[in-house]
Coordinates of C-alpha atoms and ligand atoms in Angstrom, one line a residue:
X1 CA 197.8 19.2 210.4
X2 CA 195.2 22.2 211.1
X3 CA 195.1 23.2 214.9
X4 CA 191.2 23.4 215.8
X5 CA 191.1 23.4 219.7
X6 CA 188.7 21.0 220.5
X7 CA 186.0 21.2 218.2
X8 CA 185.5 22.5 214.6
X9 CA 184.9 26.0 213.3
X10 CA 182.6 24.8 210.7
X11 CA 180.2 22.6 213.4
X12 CA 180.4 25.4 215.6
X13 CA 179.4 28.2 213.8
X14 CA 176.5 26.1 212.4
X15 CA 175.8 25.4 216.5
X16 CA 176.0 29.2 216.7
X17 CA 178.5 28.8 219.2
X18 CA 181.8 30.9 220.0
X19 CA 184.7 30.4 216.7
X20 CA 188.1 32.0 216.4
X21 CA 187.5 33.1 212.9
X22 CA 184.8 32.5 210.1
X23 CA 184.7 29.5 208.9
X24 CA 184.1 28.7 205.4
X25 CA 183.8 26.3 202.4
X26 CA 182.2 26.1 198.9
X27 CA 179.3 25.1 197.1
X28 CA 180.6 23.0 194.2
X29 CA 184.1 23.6 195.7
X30 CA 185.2 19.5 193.9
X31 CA 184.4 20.5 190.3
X32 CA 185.7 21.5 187.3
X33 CA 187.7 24.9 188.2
X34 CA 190.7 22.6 189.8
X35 CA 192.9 21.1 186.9
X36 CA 193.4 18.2 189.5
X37 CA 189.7 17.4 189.5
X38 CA 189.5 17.1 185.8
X39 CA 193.0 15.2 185.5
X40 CA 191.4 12.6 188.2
X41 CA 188.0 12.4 186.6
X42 CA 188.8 12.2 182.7
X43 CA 186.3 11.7 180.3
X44 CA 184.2 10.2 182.1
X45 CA 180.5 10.1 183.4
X46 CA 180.0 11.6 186.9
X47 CA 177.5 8.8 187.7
X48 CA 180.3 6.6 186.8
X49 CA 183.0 8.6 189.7
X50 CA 180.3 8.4 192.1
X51 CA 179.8 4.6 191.7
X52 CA 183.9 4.3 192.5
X53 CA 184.4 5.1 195.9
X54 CA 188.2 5.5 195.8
X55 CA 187.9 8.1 193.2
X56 CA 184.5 9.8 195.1
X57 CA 186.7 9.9 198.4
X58 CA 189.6 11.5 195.9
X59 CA 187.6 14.0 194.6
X60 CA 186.2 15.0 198.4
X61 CA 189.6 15.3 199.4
X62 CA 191.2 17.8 196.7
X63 CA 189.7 21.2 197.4
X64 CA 190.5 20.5 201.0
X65 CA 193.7 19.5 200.4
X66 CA 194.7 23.0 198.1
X67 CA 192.5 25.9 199.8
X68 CA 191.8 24.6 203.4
X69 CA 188.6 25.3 203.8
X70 CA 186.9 24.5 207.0
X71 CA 184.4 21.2 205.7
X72 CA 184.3 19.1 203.1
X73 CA 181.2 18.1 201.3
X74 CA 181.4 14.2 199.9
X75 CA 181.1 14.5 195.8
X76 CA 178.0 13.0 194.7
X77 CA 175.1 14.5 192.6
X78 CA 171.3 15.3 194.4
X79 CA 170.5 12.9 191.8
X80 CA 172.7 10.3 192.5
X81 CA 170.2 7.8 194.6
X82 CA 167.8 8.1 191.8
X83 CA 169.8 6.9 189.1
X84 CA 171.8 4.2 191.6
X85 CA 168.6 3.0 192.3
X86 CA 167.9 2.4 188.2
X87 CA 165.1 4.9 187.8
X88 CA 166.6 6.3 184.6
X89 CA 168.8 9.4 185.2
X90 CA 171.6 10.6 183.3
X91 CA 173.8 13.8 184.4
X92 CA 174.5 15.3 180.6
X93 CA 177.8 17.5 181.1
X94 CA 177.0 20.7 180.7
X95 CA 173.4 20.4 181.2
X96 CA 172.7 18.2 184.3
X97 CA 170.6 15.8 185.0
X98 CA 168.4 14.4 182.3
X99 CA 165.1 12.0 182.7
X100 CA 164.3 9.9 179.4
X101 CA 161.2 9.2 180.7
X102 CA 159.8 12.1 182.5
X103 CA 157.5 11.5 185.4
X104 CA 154.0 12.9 184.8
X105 CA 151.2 10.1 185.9
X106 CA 150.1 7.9 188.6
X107 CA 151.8 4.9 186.3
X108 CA 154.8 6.5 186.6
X109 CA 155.5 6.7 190.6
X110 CA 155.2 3.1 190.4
X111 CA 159.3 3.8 189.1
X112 CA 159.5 5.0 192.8
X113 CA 160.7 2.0 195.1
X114 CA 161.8 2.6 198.4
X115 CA 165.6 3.2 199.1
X116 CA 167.7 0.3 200.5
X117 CA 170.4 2.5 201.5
X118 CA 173.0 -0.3 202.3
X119 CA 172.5 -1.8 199.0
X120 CA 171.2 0.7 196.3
X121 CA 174.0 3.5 197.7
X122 CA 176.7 1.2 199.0
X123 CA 179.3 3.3 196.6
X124 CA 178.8 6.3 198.2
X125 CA 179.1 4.9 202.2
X126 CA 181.9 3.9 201.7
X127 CA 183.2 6.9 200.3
X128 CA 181.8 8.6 203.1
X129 CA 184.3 6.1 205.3
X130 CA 187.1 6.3 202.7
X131 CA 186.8 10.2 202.9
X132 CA 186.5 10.6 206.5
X133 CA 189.7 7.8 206.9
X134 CA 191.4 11.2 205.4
X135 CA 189.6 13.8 206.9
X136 CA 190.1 13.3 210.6
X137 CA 193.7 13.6 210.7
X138 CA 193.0 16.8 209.3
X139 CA 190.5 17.9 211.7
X140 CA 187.8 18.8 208.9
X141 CA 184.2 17.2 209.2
X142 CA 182.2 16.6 206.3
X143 CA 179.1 17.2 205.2
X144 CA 176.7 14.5 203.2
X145 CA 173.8 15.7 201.0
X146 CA 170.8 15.1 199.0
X147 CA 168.7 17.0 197.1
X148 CA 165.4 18.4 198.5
X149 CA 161.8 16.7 197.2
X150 CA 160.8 19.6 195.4
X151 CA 164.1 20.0 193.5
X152 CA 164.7 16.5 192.7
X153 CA 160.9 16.5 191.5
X154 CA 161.4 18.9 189.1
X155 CA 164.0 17.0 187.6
X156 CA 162.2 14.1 187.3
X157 CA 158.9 15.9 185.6
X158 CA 160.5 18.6 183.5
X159 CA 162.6 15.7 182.6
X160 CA 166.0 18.0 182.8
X161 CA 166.6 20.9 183.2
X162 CA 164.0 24.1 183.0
X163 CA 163.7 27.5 183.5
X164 CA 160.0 28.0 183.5
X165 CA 159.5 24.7 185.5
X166 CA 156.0 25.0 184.1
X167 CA 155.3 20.8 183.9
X168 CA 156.4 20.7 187.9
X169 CA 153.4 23.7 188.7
X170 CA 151.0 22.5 186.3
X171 CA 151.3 18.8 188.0
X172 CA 151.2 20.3 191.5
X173 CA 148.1 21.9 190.7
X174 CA 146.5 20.2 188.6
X175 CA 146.8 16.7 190.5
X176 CA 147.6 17.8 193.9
X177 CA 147.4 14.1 195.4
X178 CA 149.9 12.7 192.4
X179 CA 152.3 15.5 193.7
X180 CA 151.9 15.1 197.1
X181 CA 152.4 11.3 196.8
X182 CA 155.9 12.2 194.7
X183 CA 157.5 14.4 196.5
X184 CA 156.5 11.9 200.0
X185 CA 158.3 9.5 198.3
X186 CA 161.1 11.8 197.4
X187 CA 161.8 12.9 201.1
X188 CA 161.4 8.9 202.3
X189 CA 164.6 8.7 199.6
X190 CA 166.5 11.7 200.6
X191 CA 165.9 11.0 204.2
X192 CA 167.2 7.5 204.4
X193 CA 170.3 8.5 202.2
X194 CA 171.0 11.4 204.6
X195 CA 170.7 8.8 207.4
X196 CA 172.8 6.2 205.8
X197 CA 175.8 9.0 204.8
X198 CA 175.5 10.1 208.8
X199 CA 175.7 6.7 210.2
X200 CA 178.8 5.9 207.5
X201 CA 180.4 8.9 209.2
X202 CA 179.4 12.5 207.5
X203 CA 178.8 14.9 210.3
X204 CA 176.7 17.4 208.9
X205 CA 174.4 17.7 206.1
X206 CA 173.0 19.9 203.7
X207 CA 169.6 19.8 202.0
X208 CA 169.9 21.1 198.3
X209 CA 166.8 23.0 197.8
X210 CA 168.1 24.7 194.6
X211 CA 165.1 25.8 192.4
X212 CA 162.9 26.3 195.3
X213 CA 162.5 30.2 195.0
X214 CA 161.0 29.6 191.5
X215 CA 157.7 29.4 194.3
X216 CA 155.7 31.4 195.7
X217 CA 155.5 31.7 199.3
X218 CA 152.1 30.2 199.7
X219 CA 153.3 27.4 196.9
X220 CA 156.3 26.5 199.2
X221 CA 154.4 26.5 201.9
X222 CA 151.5 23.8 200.7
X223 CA 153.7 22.1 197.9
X224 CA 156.9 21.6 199.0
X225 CA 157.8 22.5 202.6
X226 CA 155.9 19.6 204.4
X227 CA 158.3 17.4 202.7
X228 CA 161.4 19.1 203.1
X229 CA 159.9 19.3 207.0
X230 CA 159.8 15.3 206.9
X231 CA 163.8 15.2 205.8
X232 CA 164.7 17.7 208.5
X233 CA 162.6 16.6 211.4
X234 CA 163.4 13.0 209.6
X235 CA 167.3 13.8 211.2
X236 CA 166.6 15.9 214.5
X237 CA 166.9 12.8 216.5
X238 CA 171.0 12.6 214.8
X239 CA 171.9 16.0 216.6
X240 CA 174.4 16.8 213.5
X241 CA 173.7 20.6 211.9
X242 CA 171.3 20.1 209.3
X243 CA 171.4 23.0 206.5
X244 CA 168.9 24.1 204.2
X245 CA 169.6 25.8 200.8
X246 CA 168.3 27.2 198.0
X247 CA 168.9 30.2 195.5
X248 CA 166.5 33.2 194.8
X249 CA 164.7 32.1 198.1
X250 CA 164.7 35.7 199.6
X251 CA 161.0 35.7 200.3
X252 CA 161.0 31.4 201.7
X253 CA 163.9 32.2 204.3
X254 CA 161.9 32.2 207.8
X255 CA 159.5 29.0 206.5
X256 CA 163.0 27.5 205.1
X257 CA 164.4 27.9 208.8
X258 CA 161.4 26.5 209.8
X259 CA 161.3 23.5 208.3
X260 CA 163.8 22.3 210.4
X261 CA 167.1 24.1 209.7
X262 CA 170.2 24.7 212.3
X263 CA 171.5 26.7 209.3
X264 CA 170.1 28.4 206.4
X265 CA 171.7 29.0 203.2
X266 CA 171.5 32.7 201.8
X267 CA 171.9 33.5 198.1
X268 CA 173.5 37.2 196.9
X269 CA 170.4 38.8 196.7
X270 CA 169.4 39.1 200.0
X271 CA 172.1 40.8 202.7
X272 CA 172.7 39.0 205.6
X273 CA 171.6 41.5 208.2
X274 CA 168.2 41.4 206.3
X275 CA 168.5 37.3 206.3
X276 CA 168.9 37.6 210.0
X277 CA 165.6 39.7 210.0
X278 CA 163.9 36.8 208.3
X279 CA 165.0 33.8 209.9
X280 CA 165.2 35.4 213.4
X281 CA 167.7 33.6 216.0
X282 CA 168.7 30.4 216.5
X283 CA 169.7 29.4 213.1
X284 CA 172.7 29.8 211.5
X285 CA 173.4 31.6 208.3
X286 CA 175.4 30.4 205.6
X287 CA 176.7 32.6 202.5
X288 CA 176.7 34.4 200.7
X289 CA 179.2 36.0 197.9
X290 CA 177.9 36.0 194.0
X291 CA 180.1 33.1 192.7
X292 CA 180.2 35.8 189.8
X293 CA 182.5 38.1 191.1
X294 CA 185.0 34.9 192.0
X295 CA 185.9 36.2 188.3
X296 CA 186.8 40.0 189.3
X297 CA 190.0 41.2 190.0
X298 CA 191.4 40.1 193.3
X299 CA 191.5 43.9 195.1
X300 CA 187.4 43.3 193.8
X301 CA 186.6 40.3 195.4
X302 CA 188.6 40.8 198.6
X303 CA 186.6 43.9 199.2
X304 CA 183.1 42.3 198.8
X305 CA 184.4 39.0 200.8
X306 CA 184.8 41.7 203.2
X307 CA 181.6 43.7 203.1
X308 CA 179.8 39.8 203.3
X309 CA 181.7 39.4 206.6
X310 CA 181.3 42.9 207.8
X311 CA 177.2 42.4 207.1
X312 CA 177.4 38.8 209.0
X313 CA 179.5 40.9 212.3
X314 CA 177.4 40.6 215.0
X315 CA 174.4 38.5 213.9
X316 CA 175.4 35.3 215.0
X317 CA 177.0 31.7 213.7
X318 CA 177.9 32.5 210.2
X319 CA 179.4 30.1 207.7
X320 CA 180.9 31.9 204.9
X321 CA 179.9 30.4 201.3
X322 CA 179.3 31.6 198.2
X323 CA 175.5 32.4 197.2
X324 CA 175.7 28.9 194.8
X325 CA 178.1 26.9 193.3
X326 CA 181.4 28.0 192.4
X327 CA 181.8 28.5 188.5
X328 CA 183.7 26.2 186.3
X329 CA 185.6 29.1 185.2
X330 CA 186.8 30.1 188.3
X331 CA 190.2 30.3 188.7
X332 CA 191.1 28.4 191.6
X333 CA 193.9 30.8 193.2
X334 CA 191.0 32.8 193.7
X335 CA 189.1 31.0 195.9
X336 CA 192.5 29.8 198.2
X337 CA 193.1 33.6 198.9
X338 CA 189.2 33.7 199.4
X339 CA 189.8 31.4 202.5
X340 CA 193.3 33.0 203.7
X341 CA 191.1 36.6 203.8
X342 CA 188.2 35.2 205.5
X343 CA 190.4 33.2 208.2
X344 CA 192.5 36.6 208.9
X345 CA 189.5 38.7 209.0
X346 CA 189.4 41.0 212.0
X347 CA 185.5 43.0 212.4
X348 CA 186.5 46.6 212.6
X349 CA 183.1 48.2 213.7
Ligands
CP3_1 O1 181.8 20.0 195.5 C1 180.6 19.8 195.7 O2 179.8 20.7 196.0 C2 180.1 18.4 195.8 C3 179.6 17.9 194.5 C4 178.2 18.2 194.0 C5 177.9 17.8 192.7 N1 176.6 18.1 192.5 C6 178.8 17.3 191.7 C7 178.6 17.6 190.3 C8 177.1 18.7 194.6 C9 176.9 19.2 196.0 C10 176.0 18.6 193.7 C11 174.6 19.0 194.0 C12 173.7 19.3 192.8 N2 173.6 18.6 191.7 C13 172.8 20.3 192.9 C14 172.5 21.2 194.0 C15 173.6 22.3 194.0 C16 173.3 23.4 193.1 O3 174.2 23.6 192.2 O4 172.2 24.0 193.2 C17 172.1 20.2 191.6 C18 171.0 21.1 191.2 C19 172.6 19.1 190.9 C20 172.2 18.7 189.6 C21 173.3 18.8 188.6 N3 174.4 17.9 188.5 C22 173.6 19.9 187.8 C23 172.7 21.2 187.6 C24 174.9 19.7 187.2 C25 175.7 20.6 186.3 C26 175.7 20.2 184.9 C27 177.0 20.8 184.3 O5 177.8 20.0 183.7 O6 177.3 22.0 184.4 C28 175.3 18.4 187.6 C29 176.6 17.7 187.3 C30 177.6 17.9 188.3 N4 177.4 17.5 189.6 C31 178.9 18.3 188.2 C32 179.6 18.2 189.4 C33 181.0 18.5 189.8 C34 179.6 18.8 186.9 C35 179.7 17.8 185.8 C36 181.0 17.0 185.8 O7 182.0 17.4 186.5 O8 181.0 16.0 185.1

């Protein structure tokens, strides 16, 4: 049983208030670098573990159970409501997820019907219950997700996917209605699910803004942070940290806080000092080690796990993270000793 006072590191840091050391979990920290993860999934589909509660709940549990890290986050996919909802998503191993028919018309939001949250996502509240049955002894929250409107809309109109995301800007700019109507309907889904996952017991949440900082600033601004806005502000009334990611969105950081963030996610590009900068205070920061050098020797990645903390000293709640997901390849020692050095870390200024 972990010893956390009264509260948790992990809500408190995003709170911004006083912790006795860093806390700190991973992006894609359930996945494919634990043996036990691949053992308990098999062959099969992800859509298919995140239907089974039991296993979902499982698969929650097992990083937290090997590294101890301070949260967990419930396994399920950003596209999961989508394709539990029947609009025609399949997560390709490998690839990710893949759209047969990809939205591009006014016909085609029509495929949009609101969520029923009780009903369409039932599978995944109760893993929320089944996970937090487990998680409370242990005295680690856990935090729900969904993807963000603009994320999951690129999805849906590249069709998998891109690198360009070209289809996404040309049908934001070409029919700016169509798009706005989209990606409204994508933030009605995402908010009720984040709703449902809080009420069934997740205590924080994060909003998956992945491909966002393929925009511009003005882009985000107009096409994509109003409904990202509606999510967050969609939660405020909850009081449970809300945190906003995305990678490569060094230059959307302040209008990302803005939206409605208690805590922003930062990517390895940016240092956190200058992240502070951007987002001013008040809101938390989250990050931010390349999930690349996870692969370096160990004397390699305990020094820059300790230049991320020594940049974060000082400036404020600070959850430690990598800058995205952790790598399949990743050996999972690795990341264990990554949460043993952050816990023992002392600033020496
Ligand atoms: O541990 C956790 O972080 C929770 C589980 C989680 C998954 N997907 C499970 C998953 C989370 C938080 C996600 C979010 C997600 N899904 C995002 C946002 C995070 C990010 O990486 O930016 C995005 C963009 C997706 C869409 C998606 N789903 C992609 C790009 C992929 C990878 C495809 C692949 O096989 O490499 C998936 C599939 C997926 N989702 C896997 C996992 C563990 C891997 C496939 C599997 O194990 O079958």
């Amino acid at each position: 049983m972990r010893d956390h006072g009264t509260g948790s590191p992990f809500l408190d840091a995003c709170h911004g208030r006083p912790v006795p050391f860093t806390p700190v979990w991973f992006m894609r920290q359930a996945g494919r670098s634990l043996p036990e993860y691949r053992a308990a999934r098999g062959d099969g589909d992800i859509l298919e573990a995140i239907r089974c509660p039991e296993l979902a709940a499982e698969l929650t549990l097992q990083p937290v159970r090997r590294h101890g890290v301070d949260a967990a986050i419930l396994f399920s996919d950003i596209m999961a409501p989508l394709a539990l909802m029947g609009v025609g998503v399949e997560i390709v191993p490998g690839r990710g997820p893949v759209v047969a028919e990809p939205f591009r018309t006014k016909a085609d939001l029509a495929r949009l019907r609101p969520l029923e949250a009780e009903v369409d996502v039932a599978p995944v509240l109760e893993a929320v219950r089944l996970a937090r049955r487990e998680l409370d002894p242990m005295g680690v929250p856990l935090i729900g997700f969904a993807g963000a409107p603009f994320t999951v809309a690129s999805y849906l109109v590249e069709g998998g996917p891109s690198r360009t995301y070209a289809a996404t800007k040309v049908l934001m700019h070409s029919e700016p209605a169509l798009w706005e109507a989209l990606v409204g309907a994508l933030a009605d889904i995402s908010l009720g699910f984040l709703r449902a996952q809080v009420t069934a017991g997740a205590q924080a949440v994060q909003l998956f803004d992945s491909w966002a900082g393929t925009l511009g600033t003005e882009d985000y601004r107009t096409h994509a942070m109003p409904a990202s806005a509606r999510v967050l502000g969609g939660l405020a009334d909850l009081g449970i940290p809300r945190i906003h990611f995305g990678v490569g969105t060094g230059e959307l950081l302040a209008d990302m806080a803005a939206a409605g963030a208690d805590v922003v996610g930062v990517d390895w590009r940016v240092q956190l000092g200058v992240a502070r900068s951007r987002v001013g205070p008040g809101v938390a920061l989250q990050g931010n080690l390349d999930p690349a050098l996870c692969l370096a020797p160990l004397p390699v990645v305990e020094q820059r796990v300790r230049k991320v903390l020594d940049d974060a000293a000082g400036l404020g709640g600070h959850v430690f993270n990598l800058g995205h997901g952790v790598l399949p390849e990743t050996d999972p020692g690795t990341l264990t000793r990554i949460v043993e050095w952050v816990h023992a870390y002392q600033h020496r200024g």
